[in-house]
Short mmCIF file of C-alpha atoms in Angstrom, two decimals:
data_model
loop_
_atom_site.label_atom_id
_atom_site.label_comp_id
_atom_site.label_asym_id
_atom_site.label_seq_id
_atom_site.Cartn_x
_atom_site.Cartn_y
_atom_site.Cartn_z
CA MET M 296 7.56 -8.23 -1.68
CA ALA M 297 4.88 -9.72 -3.89
CA LYS M 298 5.76 -9.77 -7.58
CA ILE M 299 3.44 -8.11 -10.04
CA HIS M 300 2.90 -10.09 -13.24
CA THR M 301 3.44 -7.84 -16.25
CA HIS M 302 3.70 -7.93 -20.04
CA TYR M 303 7.47 -8.20 -19.57
CA ASP M 304 6.92 -11.44 -17.68
CA ASN M 305 4.60 -12.72 -20.41
CA LEU M 306 7.33 -12.23 -23.03
CA LYS M 307 10.06 -13.36 -20.60
CA VAL M 308 12.16 -10.20 -21.01
CA SER M 309 13.56 -7.72 -18.51
CA ARG M 310 11.86 -4.37 -18.00
CA GLY M 311 14.68 -2.44 -19.57
CA ALA M 312 14.88 -4.71 -22.62
CA PRO M 313 15.40 -2.86 -25.92
CA GLN M 314 12.80 -3.10 -28.67
CA GLU M 315 14.86 -5.67 -30.61
CA VAL M 316 14.92 -8.04 -27.63
CA VAL M 317 11.16 -7.65 -27.11
CA ARG M 318 10.54 -8.42 -30.79
CA ALA M 319 12.88 -11.45 -30.74
CA ALA M 320 11.22 -12.84 -27.61
CA TYR M 321 7.77 -12.36 -29.13
CA LYS M 322 8.87 -14.07 -32.34
CA ALA M 323 10.34 -17.06 -30.49
CA LEU M 324 7.33 -17.52 -28.22
CA SER M 325 4.79 -16.98 -30.99
CA GLN M 326 6.47 -19.67 -33.10
CA LYS M 327 6.15 -22.05 -30.17
CA TYR M 328 2.51 -21.27 -29.33
CA HIS M 329 1.09 -20.27 -32.74
CA PRO M 330 -2.34 -21.84 -33.42
CA ASP M 331 -1.10 -23.26 -36.74
CA LYS M 332 1.53 -25.30 -34.87
CA ASN M 333 -0.94 -26.25 -32.12
CA PRO M 334 -4.29 -26.89 -33.83
CA GLY M 335 -7.15 -27.43 -31.38
CA ASP M 336 -5.01 -26.59 -28.34
CA GLU M 337 -7.00 -24.02 -26.34
CA LYS M 338 -4.16 -23.42 -23.90
CA ALA M 339 -1.82 -22.48 -26.75
CA ALA M 340 -4.49 -20.17 -28.18
CA ARG M 341 -4.87 -18.42 -24.77
CA ILE M 342 -1.10 -18.06 -24.45
CA MET M 343 -0.89 -16.66 -27.98
CA ALA M 344 -3.58 -14.06 -27.15
CA ILE M 345 -1.58 -13.03 -24.06
CA LEU M 346 1.62 -12.80 -26.11
CA ASN M 347 -0.12 -10.68 -28.76
CA SER M 348 -1.44 -8.29 -26.12
CA ALA M 349 1.97 -8.04 -24.44
CA TYR M 350 3.78 -7.38 -27.70
CA GLU M 351 1.16 -4.84 -28.78
CA THR M 352 1.74 -2.90 -25.56
CA LEU M 353 5.53 -3.16 -25.40
CA SER M 354 6.14 -2.41 -29.08
CA ASP M 355 4.37 0.97 -28.82
CA PRO M 356 6.55 3.50 -26.89
CA VAL M 357 3.56 5.43 -25.52
CA ARG M 358 1.73 2.33 -24.31
CA ARG M 359 4.97 0.90 -22.93
CA LYS M 360 5.51 4.07 -20.88
CA GLU M 361 1.94 3.85 -19.56
CA HIS M 362 2.54 0.20 -18.66
CA ASP M 363 5.79 1.09 -16.86
CA ASP M 364 3.97 3.83 -14.92
CA TRP M 365 1.25 1.35 -13.97
CA ILE M 366 3.88 -1.13 -12.76
CA ALA M 367 5.57 1.55 -10.64
CA ALA M 368 2.24 2.55 -9.07
CA GLU M 369 1.29 -1.06 -8.32
CA GLU M 370 4.69 -1.84 -6.80
CA TRP M 371 4.50 1.28 -4.63
CA GLU M 372 1.05 0.27 -3.40
CA VAL M 373 2.14 -3.30 -2.66
CA ALA M 374 5.24 -2.06 -0.81
CA TRP M 375 3.14 0.40 1.19
CA LEU M 376 0.57 -2.24 2.12
CA GLU M 377 3.28 -4.70 3.13
CA SER M 378 5.09 -2.09 5.23
CA THR M 379 1.91 -1.10 7.07
CA HIS M 380 1.07 -4.77 7.62
CA GLN M 381 4.55 -5.46 9.02
CA ASP M 382 4.35 -2.39 11.25
CA SER M 383 1.10 -3.59 12.79
CA GLU M 384 2.62 -7.03 13.37
CA HIS M 385 5.60 -5.55 15.21
CA HIS M 386 3.48 -3.42 17.54
CA GLU M 387 1.26 -6.25 18.71
CA LYS M 388 2.64 -8.26 21.58
CA PRO M 389 2.27 -12.00 21.16
CA ARG M 390 -0.27 -13.16 23.70
CA SER M 391 -1.38 -16.58 24.72
CA GLU M 392 -5.09 -17.34 24.69
CA ALA M 393 -5.20 -17.19 28.47
CA GLN M 394 -3.63 -13.73 28.44
CA ALA M 395 -6.02 -12.55 25.76
CA TRP M 396 -9.05 -13.49 27.87
CA ALA M 397 -7.63 -12.28 31.18
CA THR M 398 -9.26 -9.16 32.46
CA GLU M 399 -6.87 -6.33 32.97
CA PRO M 400 -7.62 -3.79 35.68
CA VAL M 401 -8.98 -0.62 34.20
CA SER M 402 -7.73 2.53 35.85
CA ARG M 403 -10.20 5.36 36.02
CA PRO M 404 -9.03 8.65 34.61
CA ARG M 405 -8.20 11.21 37.26
CA ARG M 406 -10.76 13.94 37.62
CA TYR M 407 -9.64 17.51 37.28
CA ARG M 408 -9.88 19.38 40.57
CA PRO M 409 -9.55 23.09 39.81
CA TRP M 410 -9.04 24.19 43.43
CA LYS M 411 -5.76 22.23 43.43
CA ASP M 412 -4.47 24.30 40.51
CA VAL M 413 -2.54 27.54 41.08
CA ARG M 414 -4.05 29.05 37.97
CA TRP M 415 -7.55 28.52 39.37
CA TRP M 416 -6.64 30.39 42.55
CA GLY M 417 -5.05 33.17 40.49
CA GLY M 418 -8.23 33.53 38.46
CA MET M 419 -10.37 33.59 41.61
CA GLY M 420 -8.14 36.26 43.14
CA ALA M 421 -8.35 38.37 39.99
CA MET M 422 -12.15 38.09 39.96
CA LEU M 423 -12.33 39.05 43.64
CA ALA M 424 -10.07 42.06 43.07
CA LEU M 425 -12.13 43.14 40.06
CA GLY M 426 -15.32 42.77 42.08
CA CYS M 427 -13.87 44.91 44.87
CA LEU M 428 -12.79 47.62 42.40
CA ILE M 429 -16.19 47.75 40.77
CA GLY M 430 -17.95 47.76 44.16
CA VAL M 431 -15.80 50.67 45.46
CA ALA M 432 -16.27 52.85 42.39
#
């Protein structure tokens, strides 16, 4: 299954990490990538912006819950797409190029012949009997 990159990954913590662990991870990473320690380094500035956003989300219980719900929805969608993709792969028979271009005989659908059906004859008999009854009366 494809992995979804989340704020937890940005801070390098597990999804169930308590608030103290999230804060400690943010502190350690922000000390490493802080712009004051890396002047003029655009990559460090981008990483610091990502870390700030991740910490902002994970430090707020409401936003963290929304983020967790988003992760669950994304993982469900990825799992569903992968399962439908795998199902379609299993149903297709592997064919060589020659087999793919070979013409397969097409059978014509059988036509319905009502006079070969017992129900048709029963209906015809009922109509004939009804016609005779109406004609006699």
